[in-house]
Tab-separated table of C-alpha atoms and ligand atoms in Angstrom:
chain	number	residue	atom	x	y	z
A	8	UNK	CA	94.736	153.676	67.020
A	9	UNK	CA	94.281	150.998	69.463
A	10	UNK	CA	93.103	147.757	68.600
A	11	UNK	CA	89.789	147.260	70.742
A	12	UNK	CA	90.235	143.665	71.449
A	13	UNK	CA	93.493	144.443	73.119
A	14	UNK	CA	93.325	145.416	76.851
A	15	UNK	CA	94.505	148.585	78.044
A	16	UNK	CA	96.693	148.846	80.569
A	17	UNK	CA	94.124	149.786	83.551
A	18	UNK	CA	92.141	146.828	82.350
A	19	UNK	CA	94.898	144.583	82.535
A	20	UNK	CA	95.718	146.057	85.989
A	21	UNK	CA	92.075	145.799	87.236
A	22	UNK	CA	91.212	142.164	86.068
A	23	UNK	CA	94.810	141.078	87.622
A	24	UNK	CA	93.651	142.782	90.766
A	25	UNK	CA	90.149	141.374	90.734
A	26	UNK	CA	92.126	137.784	89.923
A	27	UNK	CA	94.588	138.761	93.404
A	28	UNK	CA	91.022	139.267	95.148
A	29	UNK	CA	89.456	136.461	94.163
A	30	UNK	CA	92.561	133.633	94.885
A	31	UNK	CA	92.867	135.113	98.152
A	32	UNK	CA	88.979	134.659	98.980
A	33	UNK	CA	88.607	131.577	97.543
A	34	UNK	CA	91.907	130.179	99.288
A	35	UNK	CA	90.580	131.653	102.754
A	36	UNK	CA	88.956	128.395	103.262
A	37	UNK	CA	91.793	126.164	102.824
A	38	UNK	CA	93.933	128.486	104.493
A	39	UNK	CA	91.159	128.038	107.934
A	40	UNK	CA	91.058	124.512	107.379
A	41	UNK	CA	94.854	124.210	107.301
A	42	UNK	CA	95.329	126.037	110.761
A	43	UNK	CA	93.869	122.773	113.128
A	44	UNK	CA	97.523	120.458	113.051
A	45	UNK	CA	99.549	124.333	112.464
A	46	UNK	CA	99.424	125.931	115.776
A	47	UNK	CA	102.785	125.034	117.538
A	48	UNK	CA	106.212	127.435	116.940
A	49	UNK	CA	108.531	126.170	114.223
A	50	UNK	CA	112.613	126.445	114.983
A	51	UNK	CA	112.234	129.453	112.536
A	52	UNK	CA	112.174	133.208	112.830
A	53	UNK	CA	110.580	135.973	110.333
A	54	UNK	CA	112.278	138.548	108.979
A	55	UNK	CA	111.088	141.294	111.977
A	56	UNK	CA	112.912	138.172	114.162
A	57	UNK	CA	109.191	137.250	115.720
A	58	UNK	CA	109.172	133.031	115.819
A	59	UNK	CA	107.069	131.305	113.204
A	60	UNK	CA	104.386	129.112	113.718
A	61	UNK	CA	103.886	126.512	110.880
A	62	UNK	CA	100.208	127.974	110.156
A	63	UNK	CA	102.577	131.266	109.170
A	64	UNK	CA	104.826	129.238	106.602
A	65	UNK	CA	101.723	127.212	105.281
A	66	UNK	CA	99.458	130.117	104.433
A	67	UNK	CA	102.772	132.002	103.090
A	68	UNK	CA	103.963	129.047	100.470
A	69	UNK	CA	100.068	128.622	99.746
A	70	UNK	CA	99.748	132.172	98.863
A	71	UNK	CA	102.447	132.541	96.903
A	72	UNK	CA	101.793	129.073	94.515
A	73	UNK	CA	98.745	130.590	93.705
A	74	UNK	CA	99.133	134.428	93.851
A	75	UNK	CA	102.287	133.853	91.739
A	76	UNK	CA	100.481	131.825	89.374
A	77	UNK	CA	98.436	134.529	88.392
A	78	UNK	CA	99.159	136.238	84.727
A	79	UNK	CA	99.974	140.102	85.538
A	80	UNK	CA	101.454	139.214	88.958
A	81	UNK	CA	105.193	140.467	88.981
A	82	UNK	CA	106.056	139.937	92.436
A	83	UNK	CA	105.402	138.253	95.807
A	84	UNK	CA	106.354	139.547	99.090
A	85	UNK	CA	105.458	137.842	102.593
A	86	UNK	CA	106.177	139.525	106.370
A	87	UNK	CA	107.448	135.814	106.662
A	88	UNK	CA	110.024	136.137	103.873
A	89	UNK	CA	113.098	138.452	103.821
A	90	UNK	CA	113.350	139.021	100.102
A	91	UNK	CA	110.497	139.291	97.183
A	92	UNK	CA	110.263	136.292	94.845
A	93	UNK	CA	110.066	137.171	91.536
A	94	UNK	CA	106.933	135.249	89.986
A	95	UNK	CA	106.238	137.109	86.222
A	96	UNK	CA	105.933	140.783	85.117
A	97	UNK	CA	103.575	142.961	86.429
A	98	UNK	CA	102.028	144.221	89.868
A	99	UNK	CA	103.697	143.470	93.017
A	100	UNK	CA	101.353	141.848	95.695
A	101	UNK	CA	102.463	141.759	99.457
A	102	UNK	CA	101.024	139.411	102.425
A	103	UNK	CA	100.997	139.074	105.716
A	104	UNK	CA	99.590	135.580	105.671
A	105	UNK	CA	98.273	135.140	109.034
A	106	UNK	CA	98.361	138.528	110.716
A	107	UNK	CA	98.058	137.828	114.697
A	108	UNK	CA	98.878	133.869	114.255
A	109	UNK	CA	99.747	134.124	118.199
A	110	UNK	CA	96.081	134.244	118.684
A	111	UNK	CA	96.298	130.344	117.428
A	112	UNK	CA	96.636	128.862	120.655
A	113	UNK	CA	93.783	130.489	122.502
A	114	UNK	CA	91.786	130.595	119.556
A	115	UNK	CA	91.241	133.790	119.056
A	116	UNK	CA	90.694	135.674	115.593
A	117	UNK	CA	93.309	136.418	113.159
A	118	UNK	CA	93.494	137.639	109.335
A	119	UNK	CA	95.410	137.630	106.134
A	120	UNK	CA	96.469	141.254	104.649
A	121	UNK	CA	96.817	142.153	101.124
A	122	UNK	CA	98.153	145.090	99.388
A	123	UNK	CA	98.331	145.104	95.592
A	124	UNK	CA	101.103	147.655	94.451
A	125	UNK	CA	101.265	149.273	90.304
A	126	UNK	CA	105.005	149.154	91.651
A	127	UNK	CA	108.595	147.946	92.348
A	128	UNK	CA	108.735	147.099	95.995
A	129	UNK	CA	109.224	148.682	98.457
A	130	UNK	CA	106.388	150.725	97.099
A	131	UNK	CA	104.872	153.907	97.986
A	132	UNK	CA	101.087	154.282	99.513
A	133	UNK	CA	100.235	156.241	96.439
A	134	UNK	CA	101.395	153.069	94.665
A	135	UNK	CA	98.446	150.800	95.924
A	136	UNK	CA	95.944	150.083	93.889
A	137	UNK	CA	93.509	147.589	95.647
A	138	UNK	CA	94.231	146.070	99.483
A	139	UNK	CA	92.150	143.637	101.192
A	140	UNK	CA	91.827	141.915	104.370
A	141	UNK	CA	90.444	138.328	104.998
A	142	UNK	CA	89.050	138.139	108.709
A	143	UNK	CA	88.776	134.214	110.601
A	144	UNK	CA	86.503	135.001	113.248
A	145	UNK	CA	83.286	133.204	113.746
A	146	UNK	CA	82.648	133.314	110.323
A	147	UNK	CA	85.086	134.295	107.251
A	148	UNK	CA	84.448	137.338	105.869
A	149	UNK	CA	87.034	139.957	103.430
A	150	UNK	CA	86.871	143.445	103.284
A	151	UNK	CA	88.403	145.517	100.341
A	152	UNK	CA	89.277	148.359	99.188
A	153	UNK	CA	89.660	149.514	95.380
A	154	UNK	CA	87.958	151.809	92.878
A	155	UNK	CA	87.518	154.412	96.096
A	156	UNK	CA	84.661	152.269	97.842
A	157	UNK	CA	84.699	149.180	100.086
A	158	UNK	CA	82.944	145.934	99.920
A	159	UNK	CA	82.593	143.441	102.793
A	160	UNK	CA	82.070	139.901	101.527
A	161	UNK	CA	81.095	137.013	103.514
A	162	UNK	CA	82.897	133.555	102.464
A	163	UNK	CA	81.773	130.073	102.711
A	164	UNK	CA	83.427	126.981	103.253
A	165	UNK	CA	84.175	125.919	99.722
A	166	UNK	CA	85.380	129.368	98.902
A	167	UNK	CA	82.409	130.964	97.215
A	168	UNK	CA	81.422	134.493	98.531
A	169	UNK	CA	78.924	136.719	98.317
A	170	UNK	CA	78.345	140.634	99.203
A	171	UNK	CA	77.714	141.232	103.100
A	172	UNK	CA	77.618	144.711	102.842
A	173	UNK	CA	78.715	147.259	99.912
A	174	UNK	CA	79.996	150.674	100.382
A	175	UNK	CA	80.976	150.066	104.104
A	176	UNK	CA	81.422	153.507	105.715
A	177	UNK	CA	82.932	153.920	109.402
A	178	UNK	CA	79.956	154.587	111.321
A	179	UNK	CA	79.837	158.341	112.774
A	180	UNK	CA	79.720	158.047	116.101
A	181	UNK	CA	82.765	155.991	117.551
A	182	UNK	CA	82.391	153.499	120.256
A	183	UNK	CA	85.450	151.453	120.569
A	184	UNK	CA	89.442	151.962	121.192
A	185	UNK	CA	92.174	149.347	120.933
A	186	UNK	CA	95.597	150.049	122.334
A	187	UNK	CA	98.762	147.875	121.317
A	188	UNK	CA	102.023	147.965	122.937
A	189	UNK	CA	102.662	147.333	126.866
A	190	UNK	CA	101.226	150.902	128.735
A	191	UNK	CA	104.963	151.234	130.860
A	192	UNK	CA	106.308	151.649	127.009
A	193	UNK	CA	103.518	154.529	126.003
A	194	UNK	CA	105.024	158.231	125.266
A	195	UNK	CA	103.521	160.711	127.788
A	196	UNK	CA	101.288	162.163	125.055
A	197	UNK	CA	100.084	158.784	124.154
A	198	UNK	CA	98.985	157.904	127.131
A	199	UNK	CA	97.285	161.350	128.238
A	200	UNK	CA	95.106	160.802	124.726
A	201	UNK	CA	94.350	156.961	125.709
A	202	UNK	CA	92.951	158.138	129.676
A	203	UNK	CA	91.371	160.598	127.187
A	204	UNK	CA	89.733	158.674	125.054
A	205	UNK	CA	88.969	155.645	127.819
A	206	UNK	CA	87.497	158.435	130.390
A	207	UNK	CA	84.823	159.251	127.590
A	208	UNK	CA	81.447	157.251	128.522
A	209	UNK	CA	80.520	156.307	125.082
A	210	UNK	CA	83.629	154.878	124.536
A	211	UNK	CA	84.294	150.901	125.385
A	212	UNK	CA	87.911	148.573	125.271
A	213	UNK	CA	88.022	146.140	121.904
A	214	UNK	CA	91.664	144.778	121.656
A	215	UNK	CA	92.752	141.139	120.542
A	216	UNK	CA	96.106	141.057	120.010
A	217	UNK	CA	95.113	140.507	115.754
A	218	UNK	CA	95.430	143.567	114.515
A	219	UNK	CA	92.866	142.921	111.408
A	220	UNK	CA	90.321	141.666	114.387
A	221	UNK	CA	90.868	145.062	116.003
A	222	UNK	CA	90.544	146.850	112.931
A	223	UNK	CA	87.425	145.488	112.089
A	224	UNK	CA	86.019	146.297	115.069
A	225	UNK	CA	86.764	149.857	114.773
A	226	UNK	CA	85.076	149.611	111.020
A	227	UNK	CA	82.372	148.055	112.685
A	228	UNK	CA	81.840	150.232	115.359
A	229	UNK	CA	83.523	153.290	114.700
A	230	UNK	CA	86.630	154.490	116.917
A	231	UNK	CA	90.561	153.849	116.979
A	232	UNK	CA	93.115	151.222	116.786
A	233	UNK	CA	96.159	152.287	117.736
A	234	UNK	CA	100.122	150.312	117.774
A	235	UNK	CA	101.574	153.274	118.542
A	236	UNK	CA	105.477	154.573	118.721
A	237	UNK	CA	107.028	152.948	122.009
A	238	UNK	CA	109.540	154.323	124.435
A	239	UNK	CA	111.547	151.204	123.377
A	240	UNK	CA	110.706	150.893	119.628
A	241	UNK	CA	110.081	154.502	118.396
A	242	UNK	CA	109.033	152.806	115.035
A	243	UNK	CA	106.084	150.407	116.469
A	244	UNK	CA	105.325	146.872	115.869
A	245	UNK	CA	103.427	146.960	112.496
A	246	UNK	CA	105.297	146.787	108.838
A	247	UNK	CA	104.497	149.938	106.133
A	248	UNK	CA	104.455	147.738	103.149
A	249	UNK	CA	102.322	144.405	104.513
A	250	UNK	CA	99.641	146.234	107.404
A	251	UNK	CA	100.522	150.138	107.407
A	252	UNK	CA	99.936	150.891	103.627
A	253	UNK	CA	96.794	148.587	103.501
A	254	UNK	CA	94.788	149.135	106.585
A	255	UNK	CA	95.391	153.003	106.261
A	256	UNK	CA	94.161	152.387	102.254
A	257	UNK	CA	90.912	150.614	103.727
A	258	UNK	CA	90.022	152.668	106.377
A	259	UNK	CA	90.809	156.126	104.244
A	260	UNK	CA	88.736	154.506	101.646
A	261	UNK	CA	85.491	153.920	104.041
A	262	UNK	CA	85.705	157.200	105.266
A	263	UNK	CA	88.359	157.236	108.104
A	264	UNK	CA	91.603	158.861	108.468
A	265	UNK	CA	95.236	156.615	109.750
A	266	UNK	CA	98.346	158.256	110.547
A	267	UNK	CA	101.507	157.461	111.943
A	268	UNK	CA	101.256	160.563	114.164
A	269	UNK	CA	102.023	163.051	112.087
A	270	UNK	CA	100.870	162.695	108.434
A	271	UNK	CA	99.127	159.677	106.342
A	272	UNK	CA	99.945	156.315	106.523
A	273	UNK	CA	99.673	156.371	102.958
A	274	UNK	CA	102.367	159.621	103.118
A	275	UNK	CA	104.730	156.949	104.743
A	276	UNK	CA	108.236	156.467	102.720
A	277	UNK	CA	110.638	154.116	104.253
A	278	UNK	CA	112.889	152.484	101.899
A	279	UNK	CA	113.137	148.709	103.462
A	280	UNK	CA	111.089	145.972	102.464
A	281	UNK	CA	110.122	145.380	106.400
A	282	UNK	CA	110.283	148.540	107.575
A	283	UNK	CA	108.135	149.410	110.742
A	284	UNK	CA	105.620	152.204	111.398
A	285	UNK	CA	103.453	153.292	114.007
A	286	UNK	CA	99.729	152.515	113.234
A	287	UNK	CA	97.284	154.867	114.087
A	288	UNK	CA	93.409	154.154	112.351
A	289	UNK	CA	89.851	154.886	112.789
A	290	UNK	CA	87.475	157.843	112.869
A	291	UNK	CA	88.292	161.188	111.465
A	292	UNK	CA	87.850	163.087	114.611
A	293	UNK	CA	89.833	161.114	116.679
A	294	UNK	CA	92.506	160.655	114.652
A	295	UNK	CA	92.496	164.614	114.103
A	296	UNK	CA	92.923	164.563	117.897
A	297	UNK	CA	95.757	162.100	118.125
A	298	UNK	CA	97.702	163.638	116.018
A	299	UNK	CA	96.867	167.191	117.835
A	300	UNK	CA	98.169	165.286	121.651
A	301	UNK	CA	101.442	163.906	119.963
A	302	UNK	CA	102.469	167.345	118.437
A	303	UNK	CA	102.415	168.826	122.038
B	26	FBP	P1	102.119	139.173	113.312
B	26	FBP	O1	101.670	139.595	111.946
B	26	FBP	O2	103.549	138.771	113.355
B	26	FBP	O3	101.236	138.172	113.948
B	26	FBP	O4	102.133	140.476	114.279
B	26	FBP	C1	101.236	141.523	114.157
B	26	FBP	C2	100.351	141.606	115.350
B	26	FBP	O5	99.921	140.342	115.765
B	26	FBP	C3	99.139	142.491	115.033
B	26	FBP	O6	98.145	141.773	114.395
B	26	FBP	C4	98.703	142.973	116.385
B	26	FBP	O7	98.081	144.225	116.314
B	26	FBP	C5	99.992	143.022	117.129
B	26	FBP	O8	100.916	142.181	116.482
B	26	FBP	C6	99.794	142.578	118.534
B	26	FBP	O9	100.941	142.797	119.246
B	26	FBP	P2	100.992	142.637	120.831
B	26	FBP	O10	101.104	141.168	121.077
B	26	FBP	O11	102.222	143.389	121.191
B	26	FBP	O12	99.730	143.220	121.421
């Protein structure tokens, strides 16, 4: 018989996730204040071969001092990083620590992505148990995703935070679209569902060049984001294990669908740590109908 006072293991899991959530909120603040004296390109490349800028390294080593601190954290992995650090026993937890940091010069928004993974890496979508997404726009705010509901929270300058809104569901009726990827590199059906989609009246342009900015939009608002396959990089822009995995795993959790054309996001197996995958997220319906104009 178990002894009550000992933990079992889904509430060891769930307090080290709700520890992951809370470091990352309550180092949002110190990762915004950091970014001021950060926004110049290092003489370093990530492992995807994009060029660093020192905001990228600074939020990476911060997250991983204190994400690897964290009893019940086994491993950290960072887009900026080619290979996981092993920091205990337990869950792995992978970062992009400042997705969209080219939106540092003309100060535009940008985010930091979490996925928490009850797995070795590189995991599998069915492997995530929790994924969250800070968001450095006007304000701070983090969305997550775990238990099978989301919960946006709002957080202040000295890292407390509070609810903004629980349950968040994509609204029904979608009124925004962003498109990544330069239009001369869109597949035919791509681009015959984009005039689609821009053609429809109720439908308006929201794209930032941070994918978590462009995301929240389309949670926001209702409607698509989109990196899609390219004529010259059939596998997109965005990585499975540190954006794929966890912005599908938010938006299916408030109610959306994501696909990388054909199936789930979460369905997704690729067996490197940096893999890439198309990115398609947002409403049901038009998702349904992406999918439908890239099997023709
Ligand atoms: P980083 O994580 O390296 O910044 O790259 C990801 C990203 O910035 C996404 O946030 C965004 O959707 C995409 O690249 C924008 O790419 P592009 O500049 O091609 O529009």
């Amino acid at each position: 018989m178990r002894d009550d006072a000992t933990p079992t293991e889904a509430e060891s899991t769930g307090e080290t996730v709700e520890a992951v959530l809370d470091t990352v909120a309550r180092s949002a603040p110190d990762i915004r204040q950091g970014l001021p004296g950060r926004r110049a390109a290092i003489e370093a490349e990530n492992p995807s071969g994009e060029s660093q800028k020192a905001a990228d390294v600074y939020a990476d080593e911060l997250l991983c001092d204190r994400l690897g601190d964290i009893d019940g954290v086994g491993v950290y992995a960072s887009e900026e990083r080619p290979d996981p650090v092993e920091v205990g026993s337990g869950l792995s937890v992978c970062v992009d620590p400042l997705d969209g940091s080219s939106n540092l010069e003309p100060n535009a928004a940008m985010g930091t992505i979490v996925a928490v993974y009850d797995g070795a890496l590189p995991a599998t979508g069915d492997e995530l148990v929790a994924a969250a997404y800070v968001l450095y726009g006007a304000t701070t705010t983090m969305m997550v995703a775990r238990e099978g509901e989301v919960t946006e929270y709002v957080v202040h300058p000295d890292g407390e935070y509070e609810i903004a809104q629980a349950d968040v569901t994509i609204p029904e009726e979608p009124s925004v679209y962003g498109f990544g990827g330069r239009v001369p590199h869109w597949v035919d059906d791509f681009e015959s569902f984009a005039r689609e989609v821009e053609s429809d009246p109720s439908m308006k342009l929201r794209y930032g060049g941070a994918m978590i900015g462009d995301v929240n939009q389309v949670l926001t608002y209702g409607g698509i984001f989109a990196y899609p396959t390219l004529s010259n990089a059939p596998e997109g822009k965005l990585r499975v294990q540190f954006e794929g995995y966890p912005v599908g795993y938010i938006v299916e959790t408030a109610g959306g669908a994501s696909s990388d054309g054909a199936q789930s996001l979460l369905d997704v197996e690729k067996d490197d740590l940096h893999a890439r995958t198309p990115v398609y997220v947002g409403s049901e319906d038009l998702v349904d109908d992406l999918e439908a104009a890239l099997e023709e």
